[in-house]
Coordinates of C-alpha atoms in Angstrom, one line a residue:
M93 CA 25.6 -22.0 -8.0
H94 CA 23.4 -20.0 -10.3
L95 CA 24.6 -17.5 -12.7
L96 CA 23.6 -14.2 -11.4
H97 CA 22.1 -12.1 -14.0
Q98 CA 20.9 -14.6 -16.6
R99 CA 17.4 -15.6 -15.6
G100 CA 14.1 -16.0 -17.5
P101 CA 13.5 -15.4 -21.0
L102 CA 12.2 -11.8 -21.4
H103 CA 9.4 -12.7 -23.7
D104 CA 7.9 -14.6 -20.7
L105 CA 6.8 -11.0 -19.4
P106 CA 3.3 -10.1 -20.0
D107 CA 2.9 -7.4 -22.5
T108 CA -0.8 -6.3 -21.9
Q109 CA -1.8 -2.9 -21.0
E110 CA -3.3 -4.3 -17.7
A111 CA -0.1 -5.7 -16.7
Y112 CA 1.7 -2.3 -17.2
D113 CA -1.1 -0.7 -15.3
A114 CA -0.3 -2.9 -12.3
V115 CA 3.3 -2.0 -12.7
L116 CA 2.7 1.7 -12.7
A117 CA 0.3 1.4 -9.8
D118 CA 3.1 -0.2 -7.8
V119 CA 5.5 2.5 -8.8
V120 CA 3.2 5.2 -7.8
E121 CA 2.6 3.7 -4.4
Q122 CA 6.4 3.4 -3.7
A123 CA 6.9 7.0 -5.0
L124 CA 4.2 8.5 -2.7
R125 CA 5.7 6.9 0.3
R126 CA 9.2 8.0 -0.7
I127 CA 8.9 11.4 -1.9
T128 CA 10.6 14.0 0.6
P129 CA 9.2 17.4 1.4
D130 CA 11.7 19.0 -0.9
G131 CA 10.5 16.7 -3.7
N132 CA 13.2 14.3 -4.0
L133 CA 12.2 10.9 -5.4
E134 CA 15.7 9.1 -5.3
H135 CA 16.3 5.8 -3.6
P136 CA 17.9 6.6 -0.4
D137 CA 20.8 4.3 -1.2
C138 CA 21.4 5.9 -4.6
H139 CA 25.0 7.1 -5.0
D140 CA 26.2 6.8 -8.6
D141 CA 24.1 6.8 -11.8
I142 CA 22.1 9.3 -9.8
G143 CA 21.6 12.5 -12.1
D144 CA 18.6 11.2 -13.7
T145 CA 16.7 8.9 -11.1
S146 CA 14.5 11.4 -9.4
L147 CA 13.4 12.7 -12.7
G148 CA 12.8 9.2 -14.0
I149 CA 10.3 8.5 -11.2
T150 CA 8.7 11.9 -12.0
S151 CA 8.2 10.7 -15.6
L152 CA 6.5 7.6 -14.4
L153 CA 4.2 9.7 -12.2
A154 CA 3.4 11.9 -15.0
L155 CA 2.6 8.7 -17.2
A156 CA 0.4 7.3 -14.5
N157 CA -1.4 10.7 -14.0
Q158 CA -2.1 10.9 -17.8
R159 CA -3.5 7.2 -17.7
T160 CA -5.4 7.4 -14.5
Q161 CA -6.0 10.8 -13.5
D162 CA -5.1 10.1 -9.8
P163 CA -5.6 13.2 -7.9
R164 CA -2.6 12.5 -5.6
L165 CA -0.3 12.7 -8.7
S166 CA -0.1 16.3 -10.0
E167 CA 1.2 17.7 -6.8
A168 CA 4.0 15.0 -6.6
V169 CA 4.9 15.6 -10.2
L170 CA 5.2 19.4 -9.7
R171 CA 7.1 19.1 -6.4
S172 CA 9.6 16.6 -7.8
L173 CA 10.3 18.7 -11.0
R174 CA 10.9 21.8 -8.8
F175 CA 13.3 19.6 -6.9
H176 CA 15.3 18.6 -10.0
L177 CA 15.3 22.1 -11.4
R178 CA 16.7 23.3 -8.0
E179 CA 19.0 20.6 -6.9
R180 CA 20.1 18.3 -9.8
V181 CA 20.9 20.8 -12.6
F182 CA 24.6 21.8 -12.7
T183 CA 26.1 24.5 -15.0
E184 CA 29.4 25.0 -13.4
D185 CA 32.1 22.5 -15.0
N186 CA 32.8 19.4 -12.9
P187 CA 36.4 19.5 -11.8
G188 CA 38.4 16.9 -13.6
Y189 CA 35.8 16.0 -16.3
P190 CA 38.1 15.1 -19.3
N191 CA 35.8 15.3 -22.2
L192 CA 35.1 19.2 -22.5
K193 CA 35.5 20.9 -25.8
V194 CA 34.3 24.4 -24.3
R195 CA 35.3 25.4 -20.7
N196 CA 32.7 27.4 -18.5
S197 CA 30.1 27.0 -21.1
G198 CA 27.5 27.5 -18.5
L199 CA 25.2 24.8 -20.2
P200 CA 23.4 22.6 -17.9
Y201 CA 24.5 18.7 -17.4
A202 CA 23.6 16.0 -15.0
R203 CA 26.1 14.4 -12.7
Y204 CA 27.0 10.7 -12.4
V205 CA 28.1 11.4 -9.0
L206 CA 26.8 14.4 -7.1
E207 CA 30.0 15.3 -5.4
A208 CA 32.2 17.7 -7.4
G209 CA 35.1 15.9 -9.0
A210 CA 34.0 12.4 -7.8
H211 CA 33.9 10.1 -10.9
P212 CA 33.1 12.7 -13.5
I213 CA 33.6 10.4 -16.2
G214 CA 30.0 9.4 -16.2
D215 CA 28.5 12.8 -16.6
W216 CA 28.2 12.4 -20.3
P217 CA 25.7 9.4 -20.2
S218 CA 24.0 10.7 -17.2
T219 CA 23.2 13.7 -19.0
V220 CA 21.9 11.8 -21.9
W221 CA 19.6 9.9 -19.4
A222 CA 18.5 13.2 -17.9
L223 CA 17.5 14.6 -21.3
L224 CA 15.5 11.4 -22.0
Q225 CA 13.7 11.5 -18.8
L226 CA 13.0 15.2 -19.2
V227 CA 11.5 15.0 -22.9
N228 CA 9.3 12.1 -21.5
V229 CA 7.9 14.4 -18.8
V230 CA 7.1 17.1 -21.2
E231 CA 5.4 14.7 -23.6
V232 CA 3.2 12.9 -20.9
G233 CA 2.8 15.7 -18.5
D234 CA 0.0 17.6 -20.4
R235 CA -2.4 17.3 -17.5
V236 CA 0.2 18.9 -15.1
L237 CA 2.4 21.4 -16.8
D238 CA 1.4 25.0 -17.5
D239 CA 3.0 26.9 -20.3
E240 CA 5.6 28.5 -18.2
L241 CA 7.0 25.4 -16.7
R242 CA 6.8 23.7 -19.9
Y243 CA 8.9 26.5 -21.6
E244 CA 11.5 26.1 -18.6
L245 CA 11.7 22.3 -19.2
G246 CA 12.1 22.7 -22.9
E247 CA 15.0 25.2 -22.4
L248 CA 16.6 22.9 -19.9
A249 CA 16.3 20.1 -22.4
L250 CA 17.8 22.1 -25.1
G251 CA 20.7 23.1 -22.9
Y252 CA 21.3 19.3 -22.1
W253 CA 21.3 18.6 -25.8
R254 CA 23.8 21.5 -26.4
W255 CA 26.2 20.4 -23.7
L256 CA 26.3 16.9 -25.1
T257 CA 26.8 18.0 -28.7
E258 CA 28.7 21.3 -28.4
A259 CA 30.4 21.6 -25.1
T260 CA 31.8 18.0 -25.0
F261 CA 33.1 15.4 -27.3
F262 CA 30.4 13.3 -28.7
N263 CA 30.2 9.7 -27.2
P264 CA 33.5 9.9 -25.3
Q265 CA 33.1 6.4 -24.0
E266 CA 32.7 4.8 -27.5
A267 CA 29.4 3.3 -26.2
G268 CA 26.9 2.6 -28.9
N269 CA 24.0 2.6 -26.5
Q270 CA 24.9 5.9 -25.0
A271 CA 25.4 7.6 -28.4
I272 CA 22.1 6.3 -30.0
G273 CA 20.4 7.4 -26.8
C274 CA 21.7 10.8 -27.4
V275 CA 20.4 10.9 -30.9
V276 CA 16.9 9.8 -29.6
G277 CA 16.9 12.5 -27.2
G278 CA 17.6 14.9 -29.9
L279 CA 14.8 13.5 -32.1
M280 CA 12.2 13.7 -29.3
L281 CA 13.3 17.2 -28.3
A282 CA 13.0 18.3 -31.8
R283 CA 9.2 17.5 -31.8
Q284 CA 8.8 19.9 -28.8
L285 CA 10.6 22.9 -30.2
P286 CA 9.2 25.4 -32.5
G287 CA 9.6 24.9 -36.4
G288 CA 13.1 26.0 -37.4
E289 CA 14.8 25.3 -34.1
G290 CA 13.1 21.8 -34.0
K291 CA 14.2 21.2 -37.6
E292 CA 17.8 22.1 -36.8
V293 CA 18.0 19.8 -33.7
R294 CA 16.4 16.9 -35.8
E295 CA 19.0 17.4 -38.6
R296 CA 21.8 17.5 -36.2
A297 CA 20.6 14.4 -34.5
L298 CA 20.4 12.6 -37.8
S299 CA 23.7 13.7 -38.9
L300 CA 25.3 12.5 -35.6
Y301 CA 23.8 9.1 -36.2
R302 CA 25.2 9.0 -39.6
D303 CA 28.7 10.3 -39.2
E304 CA 29.5 9.5 -35.7
I305 CA 27.8 6.2 -35.1
R306 CA 26.9 4.6 -38.4
A307 CA 30.0 5.2 -40.2
H308 CA 32.0 3.6 -37.4
R309 CA 30.0 0.3 -37.2
V310 CA 32.1 -2.8 -36.5
R311 CA 31.6 -6.1 -38.5
D312 CA 31.0 -9.3 -36.7
R313 CA 29.4 -12.6 -38.1
G314 CA 28.6 -10.9 -41.4
A315 CA 26.7 -7.9 -39.7
L316 CA 27.7 -4.3 -39.2
L317 CA 26.9 -3.2 -35.6
P318 CA 27.0 -0.1 -33.5
P319 CA 30.3 -0.2 -31.6
E320 CA 29.9 -0.9 -27.7
H321 CA 32.7 0.3 -25.6
G322 CA 35.3 -0.4 -28.4
G323 CA 33.8 -3.8 -29.4
A324 CA 31.3 -5.1 -32.0
Y325 CA 28.6 -6.4 -29.5
D326 CA 28.1 -6.6 -25.7
N327 CA 25.4 -8.9 -24.4
N328 CA 24.4 -6.3 -21.8
Y329 CA 24.5 -3.2 -23.9
G330 CA 23.8 -4.5 -27.4
P331 CA 20.0 -5.2 -26.8
I332 CA 19.9 -1.8 -25.0
S333 CA 21.1 -0.2 -28.3
L334 CA 18.4 -2.3 -30.0
S335 CA 15.8 -0.5 -27.8
F336 CA 17.2 2.9 -28.7
L337 CA 17.0 2.1 -32.4
A338 CA 13.4 1.1 -31.9
Q339 CA 12.6 4.4 -30.3
A340 CA 14.5 6.3 -32.9
H341 CA 12.6 4.7 -35.6
I342 CA 9.1 5.2 -33.8
V343 CA 10.0 8.9 -33.0
S344 CA 11.5 9.8 -36.6
G345 CA 10.0 7.3 -39.1
E346 CA 13.6 7.3 -40.7
D347 CA 14.3 4.0 -42.5
V348 CA 17.8 4.0 -41.6
F349 CA 16.8 3.1 -38.0
A350 CA 14.7 0.2 -39.0
E351 CA 17.4 -1.1 -41.3
D352 CA 20.1 -1.0 -38.7
G353 CA 17.8 -2.2 -36.0
E354 CA 16.8 -5.3 -38.1
A355 CA 20.4 -6.1 -38.8
L356 CA 21.2 -6.0 -35.2
A357 CA 18.2 -8.0 -34.2
R358 CA 19.1 -10.7 -36.8
Y359 CA 22.5 -10.7 -35.5
I360 CA 21.4 -11.3 -31.9
D361 CA 19.0 -14.0 -33.1
A362 CA 21.9 -15.7 -34.8
R363 CA 24.3 -15.6 -31.8
L364 CA 21.7 -16.5 -29.2
T365 CA 21.0 -20.0 -28.1
N366 CA 17.6 -21.5 -28.1
G367 CA 17.5 -21.3 -24.4
G368 CA 18.4 -17.5 -24.4
F369 CA 21.9 -18.0 -22.8
D370 CA 24.6 -15.8 -24.4
N371 CA 28.0 -14.5 -23.1
G372 CA 30.7 -12.0 -24.4
G373 CA 31.3 -8.5 -24.8
P374 CA 33.7 -5.7 -24.3
R375 CA 32.1 -4.3 -21.3
Y376 CA 30.2 -7.0 -19.6
S377 CA 30.2 -10.8 -20.4
E378 CA 27.3 -12.3 -18.6
Q379 CA 25.6 -9.2 -16.9
H380 CA 22.3 -9.2 -19.0
S381 CA 20.1 -6.3 -19.2
A382 CA 16.3 -6.8 -18.6
F383 CA 13.6 -4.1 -19.0
E384 CA 16.1 -1.9 -20.8
S385 CA 16.3 -4.4 -23.8
V386 CA 12.4 -5.4 -23.9
L387 CA 11.4 -2.5 -26.2
G388 CA 13.9 -3.4 -28.9
L389 CA 13.7 -7.1 -28.7
R390 CA 9.9 -7.0 -29.0
Y391 CA 9.7 -4.2 -31.6
F392 CA 12.3 -5.8 -33.7
G393 CA 11.5 -9.4 -33.1
S394 CA 8.2 -8.7 -34.6
R395 CA 9.8 -7.0 -37.6
I396 CA 12.1 -9.8 -38.4
G397 CA 9.6 -12.5 -37.4
S398 CA 11.6 -14.2 -34.7
D399 CA 11.7 -15.0 -31.1
I400 CA 14.7 -12.9 -30.0
G401 CA 12.8 -12.3 -26.7
R402 CA 14.0 -15.6 -25.6
Y403 CA 17.2 -13.6 -24.5
R404 CA 17.6 -14.3 -20.7
G405 CA 17.3 -11.1 -18.8
D406 CA 17.8 -10.3 -15.1
S407 CA 14.2 -10.6 -13.9
R408 CA 15.0 -8.5 -10.7
W409 CA 14.9 -5.8 -13.3
A410 CA 12.1 -7.1 -15.2
R411 CA 10.1 -3.9 -15.4
H412 CA 12.3 -1.0 -14.1
A413 CA 15.6 -0.5 -12.2
V414 CA 15.5 -1.6 -8.4
K415 CA 18.1 -1.3 -5.8
P416 CA 19.3 -4.5 -3.7
D417 CA 16.2 -4.2 -1.5
G418 CA 13.9 -4.6 -4.3
R419 CA 12.5 -1.0 -4.3
V420 CA 12.1 0.9 -7.4
D421 CA 15.0 3.2 -8.8
G422 CA 14.3 5.9 -11.5
H423 CA 17.4 5.0 -13.5
F424 CA 16.6 4.3 -17.2
A425 CA 12.9 4.9 -16.5
W426 CA 12.3 6.1 -20.1
M427 CA 12.4 2.6 -21.3
L428 CA 9.3 1.7 -19.3
V429 CA 7.5 4.7 -20.6
W430 CA 8.3 3.7 -24.2
Q431 CA 7.3 0.1 -23.6
I432 CA 3.9 1.2 -22.3
Q433 CA 3.5 3.6 -25.1
D434 CA 4.4 0.9 -27.9
S435 CA 1.7 -1.4 -28.9
T436 CA 3.9 -4.1 -30.4
R437 CA 3.5 -7.7 -28.9
W438 CA 5.9 -10.2 -28.4
H439 CA 6.8 -12.6 -31.3
R440 CA 7.4 -16.0 -29.5
T441 CA 8.0 -18.4 -32.4
P442 CA 11.5 -19.0 -34.2
A443 CA 12.3 -17.7 -37.7
T444 CA 12.2 -20.6 -40.2
G445 CA 15.0 -19.6 -42.6
T446 CA 18.5 -20.9 -42.5
V447 CA 21.2 -18.7 -41.1
R448 CA 24.8 -18.8 -41.9
H449 CA 26.2 -18.4 -38.3
Q450 CA 23.5 -20.5 -36.6
L451 CA 22.3 -24.0 -36.4
R452 CA 19.0 -24.3 -34.5
A453 CA 16.3 -26.8 -34.2
G454 CA 14.1 -27.6 -31.2
A455 CA 16.2 -27.5 -28.1
V456 CA 19.5 -27.7 -29.9
S457 CA 21.5 -24.7 -31.3
V458 CA 25.0 -24.0 -32.3
A459 CA 26.1 -20.2 -32.7
F460 CA 29.2 -19.9 -34.8
D461 CA 31.7 -17.1 -34.8
S462 CA 33.0 -15.1 -37.8
K463 CA 35.3 -18.0 -38.5
M464 CA 32.5 -20.4 -38.4
T465 CA 33.9 -21.9 -35.3
P466 CA 31.3 -22.7 -32.7
S467 CA 31.1 -19.9 -30.1
L468 CA 28.4 -21.8 -28.0
I469 CA 26.9 -25.2 -28.3
E470 CA 23.5 -26.1 -26.6
A471 CA 22.2 -29.6 -26.2
D472 CA 19.8 -31.0 -23.6
G473 CA 19.8 -27.9 -21.7
T474 CA 23.5 -27.7 -21.3
Y475 CA 25.8 -24.9 -22.7
Y476 CA 29.2 -25.5 -24.0
L477 CA 31.7 -22.7 -24.5
P478 CA 35.0 -23.1 -26.8
A479 CA 37.7 -24.7 -24.6
A480 CA 41.4 -23.5 -24.5
V481 CA 44.5 -25.3 -25.1
N482 CA 47.9 -23.7 -25.2
R483 CA 46.4 -20.3 -25.4
Q484 CA 44.3 -21.2 -28.5
H485 CA 40.5 -21.3 -28.0
G486 CA 37.8 -23.1 -30.1
F487 CA 36.5 -26.5 -31.2
G488 CA 38.6 -28.6 -33.6
P489 CA 41.4 -31.2 -34.0
V490 CA 44.7 -30.7 -31.7
L491 CA 47.9 -32.2 -32.6
D492 CA 50.9 -31.4 -30.4
G493 CA 49.4 -28.5 -28.8
F494 CA 48.2 -26.8 -32.0
L495 CA 44.4 -26.4 -32.6
F496 CA 43.4 -26.5 -36.1
C497 CA 40.2 -24.3 -36.2
R498 CA 41.6 -20.9 -37.7
P499 CA 40.8 -20.6 -41.4
M500 CA 43.5 -19.9 -44.1
G501 CA 41.1 -19.1 -47.0
E502 CA 37.4 -19.0 -47.7
V503 CA 35.1 -20.8 -45.3
R504 CA 32.3 -22.7 -47.1
V505 CA 29.0 -23.6 -45.5
R506 CA 26.1 -25.8 -46.9
D507 CA 22.8 -26.2 -44.8
V508 CA 20.5 -29.2 -45.5
R509 CA 17.0 -30.0 -44.0
A510 CA 15.7 -33.4 -44.6
E511 CA 13.2 -35.8 -42.8
G512 CA 13.0 -33.9 -39.5
L513 CA 16.8 -33.3 -39.6
T514 CA 18.8 -29.9 -39.7
A515 CA 22.4 -30.0 -40.8
K516 CA 25.3 -27.7 -41.5
L517 CA 28.5 -28.4 -43.1
V518 CA 31.5 -26.2 -42.7
T519 CA 34.5 -26.7 -44.8
K520 CA 37.6 -24.7 -43.7
P521 CA 41.3 -24.6 -45.2
V522 CA 43.8 -24.6 -42.3
V523 CA 47.4 -24.4 -42.0
G524 CA 49.3 -26.2 -39.3
R525 CA 52.9 -25.5 -37.9
D526 CA 54.3 -27.6 -40.6
H527 CA 52.8 -25.2 -43.1
V528 CA 50.7 -27.8 -45.0
L529 CA 47.2 -26.8 -46.1
R530 CA 44.5 -29.1 -44.9
H531 CA 40.8 -28.9 -45.5
I532 CA 38.7 -29.7 -42.4
Q533 CA 35.1 -30.6 -42.7
S534 CA 32.7 -30.3 -39.7
L535 CA 29.2 -31.7 -39.9
Y536 CA 26.6 -30.7 -37.4
V537 CA 23.3 -32.6 -37.5
T538 CA 20.4 -32.4 -35.1
D539 CA 16.9 -33.8 -34.8
G540 CA 15.9 -31.0 -32.3
T541 CA 16.9 -33.1 -29.3
T542 CA 20.5 -34.4 -29.9
L543 CA 23.4 -32.8 -31.7
W544 CA 25.9 -35.0 -33.7
T545 CA 29.2 -33.6 -34.8
T546 CA 31.5 -35.3 -37.1
V547 CA 35.0 -33.6 -38.1
A548 CA 37.2 -35.0 -40.8
V549 CA 40.7 -34.0 -41.8
E550 CA 43.6 -35.5 -43.8
R551 CA 45.5 -37.8 -41.7
L552 CA 47.7 -36.2 -39.2
D553 CA 51.0 -37.6 -38.0
G554 CA 51.1 -38.4 -34.3
E555 CA 48.0 -38.7 -31.9
P556 CA 45.5 -36.0 -32.4
Y557 CA 42.3 -35.5 -30.5
L558 CA 39.2 -33.2 -31.0
L559 CA 38.8 -30.4 -28.6
A560 CA 35.1 -30.8 -28.1
G561 CA 34.1 -27.8 -25.7
L562 CA 34.0 -26.6 -22.2
P563 CA 30.8 -27.6 -20.4
Y564 CA 29.9 -24.4 -18.6
A565 CA 26.4 -23.8 -17.6
A566 CA 22.9 -25.8 -17.7
D567 CA 19.2 -24.9 -17.4
E568 CA 17.6 -25.4 -13.9
G569 CA 14.0 -24.3 -14.0
D570 CA 14.0 -20.6 -14.8
R571 CA 17.6 -20.0 -13.7
V572 CA 20.9 -21.2 -15.2
R573 CA 23.6 -22.9 -12.9
R574 CA 27.2 -23.4 -13.4
T575 CA 28.2 -26.9 -14.3
A576 CA 31.4 -28.8 -15.2
E577 CA 29.6 -31.7 -17.1
G578 CA 27.1 -32.6 -19.7
E579 CA 25.7 -35.7 -21.3
V580 CA 28.3 -36.5 -24.2
A581 CA 29.5 -39.4 -25.9
A582 CA 32.1 -40.1 -28.6
A583 CA 33.0 -42.6 -31.0
G584 CA 36.7 -42.6 -29.8
A585 CA 37.8 -42.4 -26.3
L586 CA 36.4 -39.3 -24.5
R587 CA 38.0 -37.6 -21.6
L588 CA 37.1 -34.5 -19.4
T589 CA 40.2 -32.9 -18.4
H590 CA 41.0 -30.0 -16.1
P591 CA 44.0 -27.6 -16.0
T592 CA 46.8 -28.3 -13.7
G593 CA 48.6 -25.4 -12.0
Q594 CA 47.1 -22.3 -10.6
G595 CA 46.4 -18.9 -11.9
A596 CA 43.6 -16.9 -13.4
D597 CA 44.7 -18.0 -16.9
R598 CA 43.7 -21.5 -16.1
F599 CA 39.8 -21.9 -15.9
D600 CA 38.6 -25.0 -14.0
A601 CA 34.9 -25.3 -14.5
R602 CA 34.6 -27.3 -11.1
S603 CA 35.3 -23.8 -9.5
E604 CA 32.7 -21.2 -8.6
L605 CA 34.4 -18.7 -10.6
T606 CA 32.3 -17.5 -13.5
Q607 CA 33.4 -16.9 -17.1
Q608 CA 32.9 -13.2 -16.6
E609 CA 34.9 -12.9 -13.3
A610 CA 37.7 -14.8 -15.0
A611 CA 37.6 -12.7 -17.9
F612 CA 37.8 -9.5 -15.8
D613 CA 40.7 -11.0 -13.8
L614 CA 42.5 -11.4 -17.1
A615 CA 41.6 -7.9 -18.6
A616 CA 44.0 -5.1 -18.6
D617 CA 41.7 -2.7 -16.7
P618 CA 39.5 -2.8 -13.7
R619 CA 36.3 -4.7 -13.6
G620 CA 33.7 -2.6 -15.4
Y621 CA 36.3 -0.8 -17.4
G622 CA 38.4 -3.7 -18.9
N623 CA 37.5 -5.7 -21.7
P624 CA 36.2 -9.3 -20.8
D625 CA 36.5 -10.6 -24.3
E626 CA 40.0 -9.5 -24.6
G627 CA 40.9 -10.8 -21.0
W628 CA 39.3 -14.1 -21.8
G629 CA 41.5 -14.3 -24.8
H630 CA 44.4 -14.5 -22.6
L631 CA 43.0 -17.8 -21.0
V632 CA 45.9 -20.4 -21.4
T633 CA 44.1 -23.5 -20.7
S634 CA 40.7 -24.6 -19.4
T635 CA 38.4 -27.6 -18.6
A636 CA 37.8 -29.5 -21.9
L637 CA 36.2 -32.5 -23.4
E638 CA 38.7 -34.3 -25.5
A639 CA 37.7 -37.0 -28.0
D640 CA 40.2 -39.4 -29.7
P641 CA 39.7 -40.3 -33.3
A642 CA 36.8 -42.7 -34.2
P643 CA 37.8 -46.3 -35.0
G644 CA 37.1 -47.7 -38.4
A645 CA 37.8 -44.3 -40.2
P646 CA 39.2 -44.5 -43.8
E647 CA 43.0 -44.7 -43.7
N648 CA 43.6 -41.4 -45.3
L649 CA 41.5 -39.5 -42.7
H650 CA 41.2 -38.7 -39.2
V651 CA 37.6 -38.7 -38.2
F652 CA 36.2 -37.4 -34.9
A653 CA 32.5 -37.9 -33.8
V654 CA 30.8 -36.5 -30.7
R655 CA 27.2 -36.8 -29.6
Y656 CA 25.8 -33.9 -27.4
G657 CA 22.6 -34.7 -25.5
P658 CA 20.6 -37.9 -25.2
G659 CA 21.0 -40.8 -27.3
E660 CA 20.0 -44.4 -27.7
G661 CA 22.7 -46.7 -26.5
E662 CA 26.3 -46.6 -27.3
F663 CA 27.6 -44.2 -30.0
T664 CA 29.2 -46.3 -32.8
P665 CA 29.1 -44.4 -36.0
A666 CA 30.5 -45.9 -39.2
F667 CA 32.4 -44.1 -42.0
E668 CA 33.5 -45.0 -45.5
T669 CA 34.9 -43.2 -48.6
G670 CA 33.4 -43.4 -52.1
E671 CA 35.3 -45.2 -54.9
D672 CA 36.6 -41.9 -56.2
G673 CA 37.7 -40.9 -52.8
R674 CA 36.0 -37.6 -53.0
T675 CA 33.0 -38.4 -50.6
L676 CA 32.8 -39.5 -46.9
T677 CA 29.7 -41.4 -45.8
V678 CA 28.8 -41.1 -42.1
R679 CA 26.2 -43.5 -40.6
T680 CA 24.8 -43.2 -37.1
E681 CA 21.9 -44.5 -35.2
A682 CA 19.9 -41.6 -36.5
F683 CA 20.9 -40.7 -40.0
T684 CA 23.2 -41.3 -43.1
A685 CA 25.1 -38.2 -44.4
V686 CA 27.3 -38.1 -47.6
I687 CA 29.9 -35.2 -47.5
G688 CA 31.4 -34.3 -50.8
D689 CA 34.8 -32.9 -51.4
P690 CA 34.3 -29.2 -52.8
A691 CA 36.7 -29.7 -55.5
G692 CA 34.2 -32.2 -57.0
D693 CA 31.4 -29.5 -57.4
A694 CA 31.1 -27.3 -60.2
D695 CA 30.9 -24.3 -58.1
A696 CA 33.6 -25.5 -55.8
E697 CA 31.1 -25.8 -53.0
P698 CA 30.9 -28.7 -50.5
E699 CA 28.2 -31.1 -51.0
L700 CA 26.1 -32.7 -48.4
T701 CA 23.2 -35.2 -48.7
L702 CA 21.3 -36.4 -45.6
R703 CA 18.5 -38.8 -44.9
A704 CA 17.1 -40.1 -41.6

């Protein structure tokens, strides 16, 4: 089976104006066939996320009219605007809406679901989306709008803004993308309002960003990130936040949006595999966005000089939202408007610098979490997740059910490039159940095709093994398919084990259950509201690669060696320690590496030399 949402890299999308003209032309023809006598442009199957959808199509028609002056469009834009003003603007409180600060304010808002009291929790983001659609219509509708209608739309947009920032709690779902989107709406609205009024809205938008979003950023892997549904990063909504930061910088010119966008872009670059696969998040774990992410990935990829557009998106939403029948939906249409207006082109080559939380070369990549344990390994087009044993997750030595990968002290990293090889040495102090402090040194070396890992630790009593990952997915053309195997070799005996027993907390990679589905099964709340990262953390055991210690290791060490991806013949690395006992030499068919004890370095840093 293929993963549903992770398809082709987004930077494979053409970014020329001719390509966007073709997209707009298709939207126009669909919209003109769909529009009802009363001006409704909603998809007939639209039920939720509906408050902005007709208006979104209107904005695309207005943009097409601005670009092509198609004589059919002016009347359609005006008729659909009248429909929104008449049928989709609500001023009476929605029964059951929990986030009001002012009752019966009379301010306008948009509904997530049209029926009164039906799922009102989504009214806040729906109103953000409606505000963004509306300010886009005003900005691109110059050929259609007369002064009276322009004033009416401006008053409605100001009403939406006031409902979002005065009548309700700001950002009630703790969703960074929604909150930054609201700020963007305020910044765009401010440009359309007269002097003092516009300045007041702009200053309010900037203060909301500073005090309600930026001040509450969450740290992950050395970066400060806008919180998303209570977590640091979500692989569906995080890149959408990046798009909002791009638009905020384009609209306002404020350096803070560029700085925060570049920080988020570098974070995405570090966690993303070479092939664009990623997983994890507090709202969705594998449900990638698509056109909603393009603006941010393209804009900030160019600013940081890296190919973050390799991010795999859902190609069914490549240019705009669609329903299951493939027909256009107006939801999030402002992102397509902004993409067309922005002249940035895709940066399609990798950055060249070293990154603490990433090892990447050619078709091999390792993304590391905040504790410098691999969060995702990619080799030969196969993706390996951290495996689980006895409720512990990661890559590392295991003894009597205890996984040695959680640091107790400073984690030190050394990066080396030599003779076509790229390497990273990670040194961790860890404490076992016996309370003894041990140093684990993990060496990762790649030539861009194969990944070699060597893990050394002071000799353990008993029979340890290396937890070496959970084979989970593999590239197959322009799709990603589930898998339970990969091309892996080890110096010691290698096993692929599967959980025994039944239950959602035992993940068998041979099943058709995806990681996201399993994570939601284990989350505290229903799918779409629970935290899949937290749910996945409840996993007891999983399919796992287990490697025994390598033969021929020095007597005072347990050494584990695993090769991911293609290799020449049997994998038989050799190891020896230096005369002073402070170095470990590792020899494989591809390289020789010398790992130094950090105690022997003047700066207490681990030493690493490497040659092909």
